[in-house]
PDB file of C-alpha atoms in Angstrom:
ATOM      1  CA  MET A   1     -26.505  18.634  55.121  1.00 60.00           C
ATOM      2  CA  ALA A   2     -27.998  21.553  57.528  1.00 57.00           C
ATOM      3  CA  ALA A   3     -29.070  18.956  60.228  1.00 59.00           C
ATOM      4  CA  LEU A   4     -25.433  17.516  60.176  1.00 61.00           C
ATOM      5  CA  ARG A   5     -24.111  20.975  60.398  1.00 59.00           C
ATOM      6  CA  ALA A   6     -26.551  21.938  63.110  1.00 58.00           C
ATOM      7  CA  THR A   7     -25.724  18.736  65.282  1.00 58.00           C
ATOM      8  CA  GLY A   8     -21.916  19.139  64.809  1.00 58.00           C
ATOM      9  CA  ALA A   9     -22.199  22.920  66.189  1.00 59.00           C
ATOM     10  CA  ILE A  10     -24.123  21.904  69.127  1.00 54.00           C
ATOM     11  CA  LEU A  11     -21.815  19.067  70.032  1.00 56.00           C
ATOM     12  CA  ASP A  12     -18.712  21.440  69.381  1.00 57.00           C
ATOM     13  CA  SER A  13     -20.403  24.353  71.542  1.00 56.00           C
ATOM     14  CA  ARG A  14     -21.111  21.855  74.764  1.00 54.00           C
ATOM     15  CA  TYR A  15     -17.810  19.979  74.536  1.00 53.00           C
ATOM     16  CA  GLY A  16     -16.260  19.788  78.110  1.00 52.00           C
ATOM     17  CA  GLN A  17     -19.267  21.666  79.787  1.00 56.00           C
ATOM     18  CA  ASN A  18     -21.888  18.871  80.827  1.00 58.00           C
ATOM     19  CA  ARG A  19     -20.947  15.182  81.072  1.00 60.00           C
ATOM     20  CA  THR A  20     -24.412  13.975  81.463  1.00 66.00           C
ATOM     21  CA  GLU A  21     -25.890  16.021  78.502  1.00 62.00           C
ATOM     22  CA  MET A  22     -22.939  14.621  76.512  1.00 60.00           C
ATOM     23  CA  THR A  23     -23.621  10.978  77.642  1.00 63.00           C
ATOM     24  CA  GLN A  24     -27.115  11.508  76.360  1.00 66.00           C
ATOM     25  CA  LEU A  25     -26.150  12.919  73.063  1.00 65.00           C
ATOM     26  CA  SER A  26     -23.788  10.082  72.512  1.00 63.00           C
ATOM     27  CA  GLN A  27     -26.762   7.455  73.335  1.00 66.00           C
ATOM     28  CA  MET A  28     -29.082   9.251  71.000  1.00 65.00           C
ATOM     29  CA  LEU A  29     -26.438   9.329  68.352  1.00 65.00           C
ATOM     30  CA  GLY A  30     -25.523   5.802  69.043  1.00 60.00           C
ATOM     31  CA  LEU A  31     -21.552   6.884  69.081  1.00 60.00           C
ATOM     32  CA  SER A  32     -20.622   3.622  71.270  1.00 59.00           C
ATOM     33  CA  VAL A  33     -21.612   0.755  68.944  1.00 60.00           C
ATOM     34  CA  PRO A  34     -20.301   0.281  65.501  1.00 59.00           C
ATOM     35  CA  HIS A  35     -23.824   0.460  63.793  1.00 66.00           C
ATOM     36  CA  GLY A  36     -25.098   3.770  65.546  1.00 69.00           C
ATOM     37  CA  ILE A  37     -27.192   6.296  63.573  1.00 73.00           C
ATOM     38  CA  VAL A  38     -23.944   8.374  62.570  1.00 73.00           C
ATOM     39  CA  ALA A  39     -21.928   5.507  61.734  1.00 75.00           C
ATOM     40  CA  CYS A  40     -24.864   4.017  59.323  1.00 78.00           C
ATOM     41  CA  ALA A  41     -25.345   7.524  57.612  1.00 79.00           C
ATOM     42  CA  LEU A  42     -21.566   7.789  57.073  1.00 81.00           C
ATOM     43  CA  ARG A  43     -21.147   4.191  55.585  1.00 82.00           C
ATOM     44  CA  GLY A  44     -24.258   4.845  53.302  1.00 85.00           C
ATOM     45  CA  LEU A  45     -22.769   7.913  52.117  1.00 86.00           C
ATOM     46  CA  LEU A  46     -19.397   6.352  51.402  1.00 87.00           C
ATOM     47  CA  SER A  47     -21.047   3.724  49.514  1.00 86.00           C
ATOM     48  CA  GLU A  48     -22.784   6.007  47.305  1.00 86.00           C
ATOM     49  CA  THR A  49     -21.604   6.807  43.991  1.00 84.00           C
ATOM     50  CA  PRO A  50     -23.217   9.668  42.002  1.00 83.00           C
ATOM     51  CA  PRO A  51     -22.962   9.287  37.997  1.00 85.00           C
ATOM     52  CA  ALA A  52     -20.071  10.760  36.642  1.00 81.00           C
ATOM     53  CA  SER A  53     -21.938  12.767  34.309  1.00 86.00           C
ATOM     54  CA  ASP A  54     -23.900  14.733  36.768  1.00 88.00           C
ATOM     55  CA  SER A  55     -21.692  17.189  38.208  1.00 88.00           C
ATOM     56  CA  ALA A  56     -24.478  18.605  40.375  1.00 89.00           C
ATOM     57  CA  ALA A  57     -25.042  15.512  41.917  1.00 90.00           C
ATOM     58  CA  GLN A  58     -21.475  14.901  42.697  1.00 90.00           C
ATOM     59  CA  GLU A  59     -21.340  18.313  44.150  1.00 89.00           C
ATOM     60  CA  ARG A  60     -24.346  17.748  46.484  1.00 89.00           C
ATOM     61  CA  HIS A  61     -23.021  14.258  47.416  1.00 90.00           C
ATOM     62  CA  TYR A  62     -19.374  15.565  48.317  1.00 91.00           C
ATOM     63  CA  LYS A  63     -21.022  18.519  50.392  1.00 88.00           C
ATOM     64  CA  VAL A  64     -23.160  16.275  52.572  1.00 88.00           C
ATOM     65  CA  LEU A  65     -20.280  13.758  52.902  1.00 90.00           C
ATOM     66  CA  LEU A  66     -17.969  16.369  54.014  1.00 89.00           C
ATOM     67  CA  ALA A  67     -20.569  17.672  56.577  1.00 85.00           C
ATOM     68  CA  ALA A  68     -20.956  13.848  57.936  1.00 84.00           C
ATOM     69  CA  LEU A  69     -17.514  13.221  58.216  1.00 87.00           C
ATOM     70  CA  ASP A  70     -16.872  16.973  60.048  1.00 84.00           C
ATOM     71  CA  LEU A  71     -19.709  15.811  62.636  1.00 79.00           C
ATOM     72  CA  PHE A  72     -17.956  12.527  63.079  1.00 78.00           C
ATOM     73  CA  GLN A  73     -14.663  14.054  63.571  1.00 79.00           C
ATOM     74  CA  ILE A  74     -16.341  16.243  66.219  1.00 74.00           C
ATOM     75  CA  THR A  75     -18.019  13.151  68.148  1.00 70.00           C
ATOM     76  CA  THR A  76     -14.656  11.431  68.089  1.00 68.00           C
ATOM     77  CA  ALA A  77     -12.792  14.574  69.781  1.00 65.00           C
ATOM     78  CA  SER A  78     -15.938  15.104  72.267  1.00 61.00           C
ATOM     79  CA  ASN A  79     -16.543  11.186  73.254  1.00 59.00           C
ATOM     80  CA  HIS A  80     -13.742   8.526  72.453  1.00 57.00           C
ATOM     81  CA  GLN A  81     -16.464   5.890  72.371  1.00 55.00           C
ATOM     82  CA  THR A  82     -17.100   7.165  68.887  1.00 54.00           C
ATOM     83  CA  THR A  83     -13.881   5.083  68.053  1.00 56.00           C
ATOM     84  CA  ALA A  84     -15.972   2.256  68.416  1.00 56.00           C
ATOM     85  CA  GLN A  85     -17.689   3.042  65.024  1.00 59.00           C
ATOM     86  CA  LEU A  86     -14.072   3.399  63.025  1.00 59.00           C
ATOM     87  CA  GLY A  87     -12.873   0.143  64.681  1.00 57.00           C
ATOM     88  CA  HIS A  88     -15.393  -1.706  62.377  1.00 68.00           C
ATOM     89  CA  ALA A  89     -13.668  -3.066  59.448  1.00 75.00           C
ATOM     90  CA  GLY A  90     -16.544  -1.998  57.233  1.00 79.00           C
ATOM     91  CA  MET A  91     -16.088   1.585  58.232  1.00 82.00           C
ATOM     92  CA  ILE A  92     -12.257   1.656  57.718  1.00 86.00           C
ATOM     93  CA  LEU A  93     -12.433  -0.048  54.413  1.00 87.00           C
ATOM     94  CA  ALA A  94     -15.276   2.214  53.213  1.00 87.00           C
ATOM     95  CA  MET A  95     -12.989   5.253  54.359  1.00 89.00           C
ATOM     96  CA  LEU A  96     -10.084   3.956  52.459  1.00 91.00           C
ATOM     97  CA  GLU A  97     -11.803   3.328  49.214  1.00 92.00           C
ATOM     98  CA  LEU A  98     -12.750   7.066  49.354  1.00 93.00           C
ATOM     99  CA  MET A  99      -9.057   7.974  49.348  1.00 93.00           C
ATOM    100  CA  GLN A 100      -8.954   6.590  45.759  1.00 92.00           C
ATOM    101  CA  LYS A 101     -10.827   9.563  44.563  1.00 93.00           C
ATOM    102  CA  THR A 102      -8.449  12.033  42.871  1.00 93.00           C
ATOM    103  CA  ASP A 103     -10.913  14.533  41.228  1.00 92.00           C
ATOM    104  CA  LEU A 104     -10.539  17.947  42.388  1.00 92.00           C
ATOM    105  CA  ARG A 105     -14.381  18.013  43.810  1.00 92.00           C
ATOM    106  CA  SER A 106     -13.630  15.129  45.840  1.00 93.00           C
ATOM    107  CA  LEU A 107     -10.565  16.333  47.695  1.00 95.00           C
ATOM    108  CA  PRO A 108     -12.173  18.194  50.825  1.00 94.00           C
ATOM    109  CA  ALA A 109     -14.135  15.134  51.651  1.00 94.00           C
ATOM    110  CA  VAL A 110     -11.043  12.877  51.459  1.00 96.00           C
ATOM    111  CA  ALA A 111      -8.767  15.388  53.579  1.00 95.00           C
ATOM    112  CA  ALA A 112     -11.757  15.099  56.263  1.00 94.00           C
ATOM    113  CA  MET A 113     -11.601  11.555  56.176  1.00 94.00           C
ATOM    114  CA  LEU A 114      -8.078  11.475  56.807  1.00 95.00           C
ATOM    115  CA  ARG A 115      -8.619  13.730  59.580  1.00 93.00           C
ATOM    116  CA  CYS A 116     -10.973  11.225  61.155  1.00 88.00           C
ATOM    117  CA  LEU A 117      -8.544   8.242  60.890  1.00 90.00           C
ATOM    118  CA  GLU A 118      -5.705  10.193  62.242  1.00 90.00           C
ATOM    119  CA  LEU A 119      -7.844  11.276  65.415  1.00 85.00           C
ATOM    120  CA  ALA A 120      -9.169   7.989  65.746  1.00 82.00           C
ATOM    121  CA  ALA A 121      -5.628   6.408  65.581  1.00 85.00           C
ATOM    122  CA  GLU A 122      -4.601   8.528  68.270  1.00 83.00           C
ATOM    123  CA  VAL A 123      -7.062   7.893  70.858  1.00 79.00           C
ATOM    124  CA  SER A 124      -7.871   4.140  69.941  1.00 78.00           C
ATOM    125  CA  GLY A 125      -5.614   1.207  69.841  1.00 79.00           C
ATOM    126  CA  SER A 126      -8.160  -1.281  68.649  1.00 78.00           C
ATOM    127  CA  THR A 127      -8.643   1.335  65.504  1.00 80.00           C
ATOM    128  CA  ALA A 128      -5.055   1.570  64.948  1.00 83.00           C
ATOM    129  CA  LEU A 129      -4.657  -2.178  64.919  1.00 81.00           C
ATOM    130  CA  VAL A 130      -7.328  -2.776  62.072  1.00 83.00           C
ATOM    131  CA  LEU A 131      -6.286   0.303  60.248  1.00 86.00           C
ATOM    132  CA  PHE A 132      -2.613  -0.500  60.440  1.00 86.00           C
ATOM    133  CA  ARG A 133      -2.291  -4.136  60.445  1.00 83.00           C
ATOM    134  CA  GLU A 134      -5.133  -5.615  58.736  1.00 84.00           C
ATOM    135  CA  PHE A 135      -6.020  -2.953  56.186  1.00 88.00           C
ATOM    136  CA  HIS A 136      -2.268  -1.884  55.900  1.00 86.00           C
ATOM    137  CA  GLY A 137      -3.160   1.913  56.535  1.00 88.00           C
ATOM    138  CA  LEU A 138       0.631   3.220  56.486  1.00 88.00           C
ATOM    139  CA  GLN A 139       1.113   1.658  52.829  1.00 87.00           C
ATOM    140  CA  ALA A 140      -2.285   3.158  51.437  1.00 92.00           C
ATOM    141  CA  PHE A 141      -1.054   6.593  52.918  1.00 93.00           C
ATOM    142  CA  SER A 142       2.097   6.464  51.593  1.00 89.00           C
ATOM    143  CA  THR A 143       0.967   5.333  48.018  1.00 91.00           C
ATOM    144  CA  ARG A 144      -1.468   8.208  47.997  1.00 94.00           C
ATOM    145  CA  LEU A 145       1.016  10.966  48.979  1.00 93.00           C
ATOM    146  CA  ARG A 146       3.154   9.767  46.185  1.00 90.00           C
ATOM    147  CA  GLN A 147       0.295   9.817  43.535  1.00 93.00           C
ATOM    148  CA  GLU A 148      -0.665  13.340  45.061  1.00 93.00           C
ATOM    149  CA  VAL A 149       2.733  14.612  44.742  1.00 90.00           C
ATOM    150  CA  ASP A 150       2.974  13.400  41.050  1.00 90.00           C
ATOM    151  CA  LEU A 151      -0.552  15.032  40.382  1.00 91.00           C
ATOM    152  CA  LEU A 152       0.900  18.386  42.130  1.00 87.00           C
ATOM    153  CA  LEU A 153       4.162  18.493  40.237  1.00 85.00           C
ATOM    154  CA  GLY A 154       2.307  17.683  37.239  1.00 86.00           C
ATOM    155  CA  LEU A 155       0.219  21.095  37.222  1.00 84.00           C
ATOM    156  CA  ASP A 156       1.124  23.768  34.798  1.00 74.00           C
ATOM    157  CA  PHE A 157       2.439  26.413  37.063  1.00 68.00           C
ATOM    158  CA  GLN A 158       5.862  27.853  37.765  1.00 62.00           C
ATOM    159  CA  GLY A 159       7.458  29.259  40.775  1.00 56.00           C
ATOM    160  CA  ASP A 160       4.997  31.232  43.332  1.00 60.00           C
ATOM    161  CA  ILE A 161       1.361  30.833  42.209  1.00 57.00           C
ATOM    162  CA  TYR A 162       0.206  32.804  45.178  1.00 58.00           C
ATOM    163  CA  ASN A 163       1.955  35.974  44.347  1.00 61.00           C
ATOM    164  CA  ALA A 164       1.420  35.590  40.630  1.00 59.00           C
ATOM    165  CA  GLU A 165      -0.456  38.327  38.750  1.00 64.00           C
ATOM    166  CA  PRO A 166      -3.499  36.986  37.595  1.00 61.00           C
ATOM    167  CA  PRO A 167      -3.996  37.540  33.516  1.00 60.00           C
ATOM    168  CA  ALA A 168      -6.652  40.046  32.657  1.00 62.00           C
ATOM    169  CA  ASP A 169      -8.286  38.302  29.808  1.00 62.00           C
ATOM    170  CA  ASP A 170     -10.251  35.021  29.821  1.00 59.00           C
ATOM    171  CA  ALA A 171      -7.186  33.212  30.981  1.00 60.00           C
ATOM    172  CA  GLY A 172      -7.821  34.451  34.188  1.00 64.00           C
ATOM    173  CA  VAL A 173     -10.576  31.778  34.983  1.00 74.00           C
ATOM    174  CA  ALA A 174      -8.021  29.114  34.058  1.00 77.00           C
ATOM    175  CA  HIS A 175      -5.578  30.709  36.631  1.00 75.00           C
ATOM    176  CA  TRP A 176      -8.078  30.714  39.520  1.00 79.00           C
ATOM    177  CA  LEU A 177      -9.136  27.121  38.951  1.00 83.00           C
ATOM    178  CA  LEU A 178      -5.555  26.292  38.820  1.00 85.00           C
ATOM    179  CA  LEU A 179      -4.944  28.112  42.099  1.00 85.00           C
ATOM    180  CA  GLU A 180      -7.820  26.233  43.607  1.00 87.00           C
ATOM    181  CA  GLU A 181      -6.340  22.959  42.796  1.00 90.00           C
ATOM    182  CA  VAL A 182      -2.889  23.411  43.860  1.00 89.00           C
ATOM    183  CA  THR A 183      -4.071  24.481  47.197  1.00 90.00           C
ATOM    184  CA  ALA A 184      -6.471  21.801  47.696  1.00 93.00           C
ATOM    185  CA  ARG A 185      -3.538  19.235  46.609  1.00 93.00           C
ATOM    186  CA  ARG A 186      -1.219  21.062  48.905  1.00 91.00           C
ATOM    187  CA  ARG A 187      -3.564  20.585  51.906  1.00 94.00           C
ATOM    188  CA  LEU A 188      -4.112  16.698  51.055  1.00 96.00           C
ATOM    189  CA  CYS A 189      -0.355  16.545  51.101  1.00 94.00           C
ATOM    190  CA  ARG A 190      -0.099  18.037  54.466  1.00 94.00           C
ATOM    191  CA  GLN A 191      -2.775  15.842  55.988  1.00 95.00           C
ATOM    192  CA  LEU A 192      -1.517  12.528  54.599  1.00 95.00           C
ATOM    193  CA  LEU A 193       1.926  13.450  55.986  1.00 92.00           C
ATOM    194  CA  LYS A 194       0.233  13.799  59.514  1.00 93.00           C
ATOM    195  CA  ASN A 195      -1.582  10.519  58.952  1.00 92.00           C
ATOM    196  CA  ILE A 196       1.746   8.871  58.359  1.00 90.00           C
ATOM    197  CA  GLN A 197       3.404  10.806  61.428  1.00 88.00           C
ATOM    198  CA  VAL A 198       0.772   9.205  63.325  1.00 88.00           C
ATOM    199  CA  ALA A 199       1.188   5.754  61.982  1.00 87.00           C
ATOM    200  CA  LEU A 200       5.176   5.979  62.524  1.00 84.00           C
ATOM    201  CA  GLN A 201       4.529   6.543  66.247  1.00 83.00           C
ATOM    202  CA  CYS A 202       1.838   3.937  66.389  1.00 80.00           C
ATOM    203  CA  GLN A 203       3.038   0.648  68.652  1.00 76.00           C
ATOM    204  CA  GLU A 204       1.366  -1.451  65.995  1.00 66.00           C
ATOM    205  CA  VAL A 205       3.083  -0.237  63.096  1.00 68.00           C
ATOM    206  CA  VAL A 206       6.579  -0.129  64.824  1.00 68.00           C
ATOM    207  CA  GLN A 207       6.013  -3.831  66.361  1.00 67.00           C
ATOM    208  CA  ALA A 208       5.142  -5.158  62.691  1.00 61.00           C
ATOM    209  CA  GLY A 209       7.942  -3.502  60.827  1.00 63.00           C
ATOM    210  CA  PHE A 210       5.834  -1.407  58.495  1.00 60.00           C
ATOM    211  CA  ALA A 211       7.756   1.581  58.713  1.00 59.00           C
ATOM    212  CA  ASN A 212      10.177   0.281  56.292  1.00 60.00           C
ATOM    213  CA  VAL A 213       8.026   1.391  53.674  1.00 55.00           C
ATOM    214  CA  PHE A 214      10.129   4.324  53.694  1.00 53.00           C
ATOM    215  CA  GLN A 215      13.140   2.688  52.416  1.00 49.00           C
ATOM    216  CA  GLY A 216      11.570   2.492  48.942  1.00 52.00           C
ATOM    217  CA  PRO A 217      10.730   4.832  46.347  1.00 47.00           C
ATOM    218  CA  LEU A 218       8.522   6.970  48.001  1.00 55.00           C
ATOM    219  CA  MET A 219      11.562   8.358  50.051  1.00 56.00           C
ATOM    220  CA  GLU A 220      12.924   9.311  46.749  1.00 57.00           C
ATOM    221  CA  VAL A 221       9.962  11.495  46.094  1.00 54.00           C
ATOM    222  CA  LEU A 222      10.188  13.068  49.381  1.00 54.00           C
ATOM    223  CA  LYS A 223      13.641  13.753  49.065  1.00 56.00           C
ATOM    224  CA  ASP A 224      13.133  15.235  45.669  1.00 54.00           C
ATOM    225  CA  ARG A 225      14.021  19.029  45.101  1.00 41.00           C
ATOM    226  CA  LYS A 226      10.643  19.962  43.657  1.00 46.00           C
ATOM    227  CA  SER A 227       8.624  18.672  46.533  1.00 48.00           C
ATOM    228  CA  THR A 228       9.804  21.652  48.182  1.00 47.00           C
ATOM    229  CA  ARG A 229       6.814  23.204  46.636  1.00 48.00           C
ATOM    230  CA  LEU A 230       4.825  21.408  49.509  1.00 52.00           C
ATOM    231  CA  ASN A 231       6.398  23.708  52.130  1.00 53.00           C
ATOM    232  CA  SER A 232       4.629  26.916  50.998  1.00 51.00           C
ATOM    233  CA  SER A 233       3.145  28.745  54.063  1.00 47.00           C
ATOM    234  CA  HIS A 234       0.319  29.558  52.035  1.00 52.00           C
ATOM    235  CA  ASP A 235      -3.001  27.453  52.433  1.00 52.00           C
TER     236      ASP A 235
END
């Protein structure tokens, strides 16, 4: 994990400073090919499933996966050739499968994965084509958003939880855990809305008529008065 974070920091700090150096780094990491070092490592992490009974292993897995996704996002921003890796059907499928995870521990990695797809779809028409036409990305984002809204509204909190006074007794632990979950799910909802926005601005989606997903039940969820909780300015 430390190596992934260090590599990402180096790439981020050198962004836009030396084109020759960035090209050399891209070649070393295999950023312009679907089976480069970064892509293979990320696909391996995405396909790994730690035992549900081993919480420590799950926590380690998601931390390493988050670091790999952050590195992938940095390389995509600094070198658009990285999208050749995301245009590979196997990579997109693995990422969309990660989106099925709903447990609290996985949410930061799911949000990071969505940021990768958002950026790649913005800079690469081929990636957008695979994501939205072949794998129905807009429908997948919309379905997960509806699911996440339902999970968020099902949590046991009333009013503004951020300004609520935490209990002084043992219930305070539950309060902070609830606050953590509300925050994580709101962040994920906002990221999903960004991905949907990118999709609706994508030529592939417009031409294929996929935007009519908003004529269905999802639109009713987004219009629901209760969904105004998502507009909180708090993270």
